[in-house]
Amino acid sequence: MLLKGIASRAPDAAFSQRDCWDILRTSRRFGELKTRSQRLLEKVLNSENGIDTRRFAMPEVEQLFDLDAESLNRGFEREAPRLGSLALGDALEAAGVRPAEVDALLVCTCTGYLCPGVSSYVAERMGMRSDVFLSDLVGLGCGAAIPMLRQADALAQANPSMTIACIAVEVCSAAFYLDDDPGVLISLCLFGDGASATVWRGGGQDPSGEISCSGFDTIHSPADRELLRFQNVGGKLKNRLDRAVPARAASMVRELHGRANCNGADIVSHAGGRDVLDEIAGVLDEPDLTVSREVLRDFGNMSRPSVLFALERYLQEKGDADFQAWATSFGAGFACHSMRIERSSSGS
């Protein structure tokens, strides 16, 4: 399938890591943590961890830890469709496509729940046709953007004339949780909010000079499920994050990269965290991960949208030049995913 437009949006409210520390240490819930937990938060938020700023869509972030589960999910219900629609509007404009011309809308998210899904609300906001095909992917965690594009590719292969829009959106601030679990505390220091949208058409046309996406692959390891996943605790989403995640993610990335036979291709990775990117760099012989590190620096780990934020920056740098890239994302499951994305003036 061929990429026609890509755009990303993050909330206007930006917070430095120092800002986050100041908010945390003055909150009522912070005083209920054990001393070692307080010290861990202080150390991570005031040390170099690859993140300068994060964006939060939830209002009054100072009160997030005092909100009940219903209030947090209401924030997701409000902010996820809004943020996703903004990103999609920009992507459609870049593609020269009107909302009424979209034949299918795919959305992936995991930081809240809506039924009907976020796609229904975005389609309504954007004024899409009543017969637009809607599909929401939930439960795949941080890596879901690439499986979403794999589903879009299947639609494009079956219906080459289709125009397909995809949105990865997360309101991680609606899923913030605070207790003495070190994994919870580290998660609190990493995640931010954002949305990225892409617009695609089937590959039946001449791909010369076009950006095409193909070569999807996945590894799923249920034995490692407890390393990274959401738990439901008192109705709230609590992120389970094990210290083994960076090494496990890197080993899966290395396996998929070896199967892809794409030596020499640029690497675009999900910006899961500084340690994750360092591990990936080590197992792939130090590729240039600058765009992924920049996304982490400017936005933190946004879960699903992160790899598409990085892809957008990569494509902006390439301009009209030919390129070959290999993109990867990973997350709950434990699962890792990949795809090839390229432009060739010869269409080969």
Short mmCIF file of C-alpha atoms in Angstrom, two decimals:
data_model
loop_
_atom_site.label_atom_id
_atom_site.label_comp_id
_atom_site.label_asym_id
_atom_site.label_seq_id
_atom_site.Cartn_x
_atom_site.Cartn_y
_atom_site.Cartn_z
CA MET A 1 0.00 0.00 0.00
CA LEU A 2 1.09 3.58 -0.65
CA LEU A 3 1.40 6.36 1.92
CA LYS A 4 -0.42 9.55 0.97
CA GLY A 5 -0.21 11.55 4.18
CA ILE A 6 1.19 11.40 7.71
CA ALA A 7 0.79 13.84 10.61
CA SER A 8 1.20 13.85 14.36
CA ARG A 9 -0.33 15.90 17.14
CA ALA A 10 0.51 16.28 20.82
CA PRO A 11 -1.39 18.27 23.47
CA ASP A 12 -0.44 21.92 23.93
CA ALA A 13 0.36 21.50 27.62
CA ALA A 14 4.09 20.69 27.82
CA PHE A 15 5.92 19.76 31.02
CA SER A 16 9.62 19.36 31.64
CA GLN A 17 10.71 16.43 33.77
CA ARG A 18 11.48 18.96 36.50
CA ASP A 19 7.91 20.28 36.20
CA CYS A 20 6.65 16.72 36.64
CA TRP A 21 8.78 16.32 39.76
CA ASP A 22 7.45 19.56 41.24
CA ILE A 23 3.87 18.46 40.58
CA LEU A 24 4.44 15.03 42.06
CA ARG A 25 6.24 16.06 45.23
CA THR A 26 3.51 18.51 46.22
CA SER A 27 0.65 16.05 45.66
CA ARG A 28 -1.14 14.41 48.54
CA ARG A 29 -0.53 10.90 47.19
CA PHE A 30 3.23 11.46 47.02
CA GLY A 31 3.34 11.78 50.81
CA GLU A 32 1.75 8.34 51.11
CA LEU A 33 4.59 6.64 49.23
CA LYS A 34 7.48 4.93 50.95
CA THR A 35 10.66 6.99 51.27
CA ARG A 36 12.54 4.82 48.77
CA SER A 37 9.73 5.32 46.24
CA GLN A 38 9.92 9.09 46.69
CA ARG A 39 13.67 8.98 46.19
CA LEU A 40 13.33 6.87 43.05
CA LEU A 41 10.93 9.38 41.50
CA GLU A 42 13.20 12.27 42.44
CA LYS A 43 16.23 10.54 40.94
CA VAL A 44 14.59 9.57 37.65
CA LEU A 45 12.82 12.88 37.05
CA ASN A 46 15.87 14.97 37.88
CA SER A 47 18.47 12.87 36.05
CA GLU A 48 19.30 12.50 32.36
CA ASN A 49 16.95 9.80 31.04
CA GLY A 50 16.59 10.85 27.42
CA ILE A 51 13.40 12.86 28.04
CA ASP A 52 13.21 16.66 28.19
CA THR A 53 9.47 17.27 27.92
CA ARG A 54 6.19 15.41 27.87
CA ARG A 55 2.69 16.51 26.82
CA PHE A 56 -0.47 15.75 28.79
CA ALA A 57 -4.04 16.07 27.49
CA MET A 58 -5.74 15.59 30.85
CA PRO A 59 -6.50 18.94 32.53
CA GLU A 60 -5.28 19.74 36.02
CA VAL A 61 -2.52 17.15 36.05
CA GLU A 62 -1.87 18.04 39.68
CA GLN A 63 -5.09 16.23 40.59
CA LEU A 64 -4.71 13.11 38.41
CA PHE A 65 -3.75 10.81 41.29
CA ASP A 66 -6.84 11.79 43.24
CA LEU A 67 -9.28 10.97 40.42
CA ASP A 68 -11.33 7.77 40.50
CA ALA A 69 -11.40 5.27 37.65
CA GLU A 70 -14.59 6.69 36.14
CA SER A 71 -13.20 10.23 36.02
CA LEU A 72 -9.97 9.05 34.39
CA ASN A 73 -11.81 7.14 31.69
CA ARG A 74 -14.10 10.10 31.06
CA GLY A 75 -10.97 12.11 30.36
CA PHE A 76 -9.91 9.49 27.84
CA GLU A 77 -13.37 9.49 26.26
CA ARG A 78 -13.09 13.24 25.76
CA GLU A 79 -9.45 13.64 24.78
CA ALA A 80 -8.69 10.58 22.61
CA PRO A 81 -11.25 11.38 19.85
CA ARG A 82 -10.27 15.06 19.93
CA LEU A 83 -6.53 14.40 19.65
CA GLY A 84 -7.00 11.67 17.04
CA SER A 85 -9.22 13.92 14.93
CA LEU A 86 -6.66 16.72 14.97
CA ALA A 87 -3.92 14.39 13.76
CA LEU A 88 -6.15 12.87 11.09
CA GLY A 89 -7.26 16.29 9.84
CA ASP A 90 -3.62 17.22 9.27
CA ALA A 91 -2.86 13.89 7.55
CA LEU A 92 -5.87 14.20 5.24
CA GLU A 93 -4.84 17.73 4.31
CA ALA A 94 -1.32 16.52 3.52
CA ALA A 95 -2.80 13.75 1.37
CA GLY A 96 -5.25 16.03 -0.42
CA VAL A 97 -8.11 13.79 0.70
CA ARG A 98 -11.50 14.92 2.02
CA PRO A 99 -13.01 13.07 5.02
CA ALA A 100 -15.90 11.92 2.84
CA GLU A 101 -13.43 10.14 0.57
CA VAL A 102 -12.15 7.86 3.35
CA ASP A 103 -13.39 4.28 2.88
CA ALA A 104 -11.96 2.77 6.07
CA LEU A 105 -10.83 4.16 9.42
CA LEU A 106 -8.64 2.09 11.74
CA VAL A 107 -7.79 3.23 15.27
CA CYS A 108 -5.51 1.70 17.88
CA THR A 109 -5.37 2.72 21.53
CA CYS A 110 -5.08 1.11 24.97
CA THR A 111 -5.17 3.87 27.62
CA GLY A 112 -8.96 3.92 27.95
CA TYR A 113 -12.14 2.26 26.75
CA LEU A 114 -15.00 3.37 24.54
CA CYS A 115 -17.83 1.34 23.02
CA PRO A 116 -18.46 2.08 20.22
CA GLY A 117 -14.77 2.69 19.74
CA VAL A 118 -12.78 5.86 19.22
CA SER A 119 -13.19 5.35 15.46
CA SER A 120 -16.93 6.03 15.74
CA TYR A 121 -16.37 9.36 17.45
CA VAL A 122 -13.60 10.41 15.07
CA ALA A 123 -15.73 9.52 12.05
CA GLU A 124 -18.56 11.64 13.46
CA ARG A 125 -16.26 14.58 14.21
CA MET A 126 -14.69 14.43 10.75
CA GLY A 127 -17.98 14.10 8.86
CA MET A 128 -17.15 10.77 7.25
CA ARG A 129 -19.70 8.76 5.28
CA SER A 130 -22.11 6.53 7.15
CA ASP A 131 -20.80 3.48 5.26
CA VAL A 132 -17.14 4.01 6.23
CA PHE A 133 -15.58 0.78 7.56
CA LEU A 134 -14.55 1.26 11.20
CA SER A 135 -12.12 -0.94 13.13
CA ASP A 136 -10.63 -0.45 16.61
CA LEU A 137 -7.60 -2.42 17.80
CA VAL A 138 -7.28 -2.72 21.57
CA GLY A 139 -5.09 -4.76 23.89
CA LEU A 140 -1.89 -4.76 21.81
CA GLY A 141 -0.06 -2.19 23.94
CA CYS A 142 2.77 0.06 22.78
CA GLY A 143 3.52 -1.96 19.64
CA ALA A 144 0.07 -1.76 18.05
CA ALA A 145 0.70 0.86 15.35
CA ILE A 146 2.45 -1.60 13.03
CA PRO A 147 -0.18 -4.38 13.40
CA MET A 148 -2.78 -1.70 12.64
CA LEU A 149 -0.93 -0.87 9.42
CA ARG A 150 -0.75 -4.57 8.65
CA GLN A 151 -4.55 -4.72 8.83
CA ALA A 152 -4.72 -1.66 6.59
CA ASP A 153 -2.40 -3.37 4.11
CA ALA A 154 -4.69 -6.41 4.02
CA LEU A 155 -7.63 -4.13 3.22
CA ALA A 156 -5.59 -2.39 0.54
CA GLN A 157 -4.56 -5.69 -1.04
CA ALA A 158 -8.16 -6.86 -1.16
CA ASN A 159 -9.49 -3.46 -2.30
CA PRO A 160 -6.78 -1.55 -4.21
CA SER A 161 -9.01 1.45 -4.79
CA MET A 162 -9.69 2.00 -1.07
CA THR A 163 -8.57 5.09 0.82
CA ILE A 164 -7.66 3.99 4.33
CA ALA A 165 -7.00 6.23 7.33
CA CYS A 166 -5.22 5.00 10.46
CA ILE A 167 -4.86 6.65 13.86
CA ALA A 168 -2.67 5.67 16.79
CA VAL A 169 -3.72 7.70 19.82
CA GLU A 170 -2.93 7.47 23.52
CA VAL A 171 -3.93 9.53 26.54
CA CYS A 172 -1.39 8.01 28.89
CA SER A 173 -2.16 10.67 31.49
CA ALA A 174 -5.61 9.09 31.83
CA ALA A 175 -3.88 5.85 32.86
CA PHE A 176 -1.38 7.23 35.38
CA TYR A 177 -1.26 5.16 38.55
CA LEU A 178 0.77 5.70 41.71
CA ASP A 179 1.96 3.14 44.25
CA ASP A 180 5.25 1.73 45.54
CA ASP A 181 5.81 -0.71 42.66
CA PRO A 182 9.10 0.36 40.98
CA GLY A 183 7.69 -0.47 37.55
CA VAL A 184 4.72 1.81 38.17
CA LEU A 185 7.03 4.60 39.31
CA ILE A 186 9.30 4.30 36.26
CA SER A 187 6.26 4.28 33.98
CA LEU A 188 5.09 7.49 35.60
CA CYS A 189 8.38 9.11 34.56
CA LEU A 190 8.28 7.97 30.91
CA PHE A 191 4.85 8.27 29.34
CA GLY A 192 3.16 11.17 27.56
CA ASP A 193 0.16 11.77 25.30
CA GLY A 194 -0.04 12.02 21.53
CA ALA A 195 -1.68 10.90 18.29
CA SER A 196 -0.37 10.10 14.83
CA ALA A 197 -2.42 9.54 11.68
CA THR A 198 -1.64 8.12 8.27
CA VAL A 199 -3.59 7.98 5.00
CA TRP A 200 -3.06 5.11 2.53
CA ARG A 201 -4.25 3.89 -0.83
CA GLY A 202 -4.01 0.46 -2.37
CA GLY A 203 -0.92 -0.54 -4.29
CA GLY A 204 -2.61 -1.15 -7.63
CA GLN A 205 -1.09 2.02 -9.08
CA ASP A 206 2.50 2.57 -10.24
CA PRO A 207 4.63 2.79 -7.07
CA SER A 208 7.47 4.72 -8.75
CA GLY A 209 8.35 7.67 -6.54
CA GLU A 210 5.70 6.67 -3.99
CA ILE A 211 6.26 5.65 -0.37
CA SER A 212 5.23 2.02 0.01
CA CYS A 213 4.83 -0.20 3.05
CA SER A 214 5.22 -3.99 3.07
CA GLY A 215 7.06 -6.93 4.63
CA PHE A 216 5.17 -7.10 7.93
CA ASP A 217 6.36 -9.52 10.61
CA THR A 218 5.58 -10.29 14.26
CA ILE A 219 6.90 -12.24 17.23
CA HIS A 220 4.57 -13.02 20.12
CA SER A 221 5.92 -14.53 23.35
CA PRO A 222 3.15 -15.22 25.91
CA ALA A 223 5.77 -16.65 28.28
CA ASP A 224 7.01 -13.07 28.72
CA ARG A 225 3.57 -11.55 29.16
CA GLU A 226 4.15 -10.52 32.77
CA LEU A 227 7.11 -8.34 31.80
CA LEU A 228 4.88 -5.64 30.35
CA ARG A 229 1.11 -5.30 30.46
CA PHE A 230 -1.78 -3.40 31.98
CA GLN A 231 -3.46 -4.73 35.10
CA ASN A 232 -6.91 -3.63 36.26
CA VAL A 233 -6.62 -2.59 39.90
CA GLY A 234 -9.73 -1.11 41.47
CA GLY A 235 -11.00 -0.25 38.01
CA LYS A 236 -7.84 1.71 37.15
CA LEU A 237 -5.18 0.73 34.63
CA LYS A 238 -1.88 -0.09 36.33
CA ASN A 239 1.16 -0.57 34.10
CA ARG A 240 3.31 -3.57 34.85
CA LEU A 241 6.89 -2.87 33.74
CA ASP A 242 9.76 -5.24 34.47
CA ARG A 243 13.43 -4.22 34.40
CA ALA A 244 14.04 -7.01 31.85
CA VAL A 245 11.95 -5.23 29.18
CA PRO A 246 14.80 -3.37 27.39
CA ALA A 247 16.88 -6.52 26.88
CA ARG A 248 13.86 -8.63 25.87
CA ALA A 249 12.65 -6.02 23.41
CA ALA A 250 16.11 -5.77 21.87
CA SER A 251 16.41 -9.54 21.45
CA MET A 252 13.08 -9.66 19.62
CA VAL A 253 14.02 -6.69 17.45
CA ARG A 254 17.26 -8.45 16.52
CA GLU A 255 15.38 -11.62 15.55
CA LEU A 256 12.87 -9.76 13.37
CA HIS A 257 15.65 -7.72 11.77
CA GLY A 258 17.51 -10.90 10.90
CA ARG A 259 14.41 -12.40 9.33
CA ALA A 260 13.75 -9.25 7.28
CA ASN A 261 16.96 -9.49 5.26
CA CYS A 262 17.20 -5.70 5.20
CA ASN A 263 20.85 -5.02 5.95
CA GLY A 264 21.70 -1.47 5.01
CA ALA A 265 18.18 -0.15 5.58
CA ASP A 266 17.68 2.72 8.01
CA ILE A 267 16.06 1.87 11.36
CA VAL A 268 12.96 3.62 12.73
CA SER A 269 12.09 2.35 16.21
CA HIS A 270 9.40 2.84 18.80
CA ALA A 271 10.88 5.21 21.39
CA GLY A 272 10.15 3.04 24.41
CA GLY A 273 12.83 4.62 26.57
CA ARG A 274 16.51 5.49 26.62
CA ASP A 275 17.54 2.06 27.91
CA VAL A 276 15.45 0.33 25.27
CA LEU A 277 17.00 2.35 22.44
CA ASP A 278 20.48 1.75 23.85
CA GLU A 279 19.85 -2.01 23.91
CA ILE A 280 18.53 -1.99 20.34
CA ALA A 281 21.53 0.02 19.17
CA GLY A 282 23.80 -2.58 20.76
CA VAL A 283 22.22 -5.64 19.14
CA LEU A 284 21.92 -4.02 15.68
CA ASP A 285 25.54 -2.79 15.49
CA GLU A 286 24.84 0.84 16.41
CA PRO A 287 22.37 2.06 13.76
CA ASP A 288 21.39 5.73 13.59
CA LEU A 289 18.39 6.01 15.93
CA THR A 290 18.39 9.80 16.01
CA VAL A 291 14.74 10.33 15.07
CA SER A 292 13.57 7.86 17.71
CA ARG A 293 15.75 9.53 20.34
CA GLU A 294 14.41 12.94 19.32
CA VAL A 295 10.81 11.77 19.73
CA LEU A 296 11.63 10.39 23.16
CA ARG A 297 13.37 13.65 24.09
CA ASP A 298 10.51 15.89 22.98
CA PHE A 299 7.47 13.81 23.96
CA GLY A 300 8.49 10.86 26.15
CA ASN A 301 7.10 7.41 25.42
CA MET A 302 3.65 7.94 23.90
CA SER A 303 3.03 4.21 23.50
CA ARG A 304 1.44 3.39 20.12
CA PRO A 305 1.97 6.73 18.32
CA SER A 306 5.70 6.89 19.10
CA VAL A 307 6.95 4.86 16.12
CA LEU A 308 4.79 6.92 13.75
CA PHE A 309 6.07 10.19 15.24
CA ALA A 310 9.57 8.88 14.51
CA LEU A 311 8.56 7.79 11.00
CA GLU A 312 7.14 11.23 10.23
CA ARG A 313 10.41 12.88 11.29
CA TYR A 314 12.40 10.38 9.25
CA LEU A 315 10.31 11.06 6.13
CA GLN A 316 10.66 14.81 6.61
CA GLU A 317 14.44 14.41 6.67
CA LYS A 318 14.41 12.29 3.52
CA GLY A 319 12.32 14.77 1.55
CA ASP A 320 11.95 13.54 -2.04
CA ALA A 321 14.98 11.24 -1.92
CA ASP A 322 14.77 7.48 -2.38
CA PHE A 323 15.23 5.44 0.80
CA GLN A 324 14.83 2.03 2.41
CA ALA A 325 13.84 1.81 6.07
CA TRP A 326 12.86 -0.88 8.52
CA ALA A 327 10.46 0.11 11.32
CA THR A 328 9.84 -1.76 14.55
CA SER A 329 7.54 -1.47 17.55
CA PHE A 330 7.04 -3.62 20.64
CA GLY A 331 4.99 -3.88 23.79
CA ALA A 332 2.51 -5.91 25.81
CA GLY A 333 2.19 -9.55 24.98
CA PHE A 334 5.22 -9.60 25.00
CA ALA A 335 5.23 -8.84 21.30
CA CYS A 336 7.42 -7.19 18.68
CA HIS A 337 6.44 -6.10 15.17
CA SER A 338 8.17 -4.79 12.07
CA MET A 339 7.62 -3.56 8.51
CA ARG A 340 9.55 -2.21 5.55
CA ILE A 341 8.89 1.26 4.20
CA GLU A 342 10.62 2.63 1.13
CA ARG A 343 10.59 4.93 -1.86
CA SER A 344 12.19 4.06 -5.18
CA SER A 345 12.11 6.35 -8.18
CA SER A 346 12.30 3.25 -10.38
CA GLY A 347 9.42 1.53 -8.58
CA SER A 348 11.52 -1.56 -7.96
#
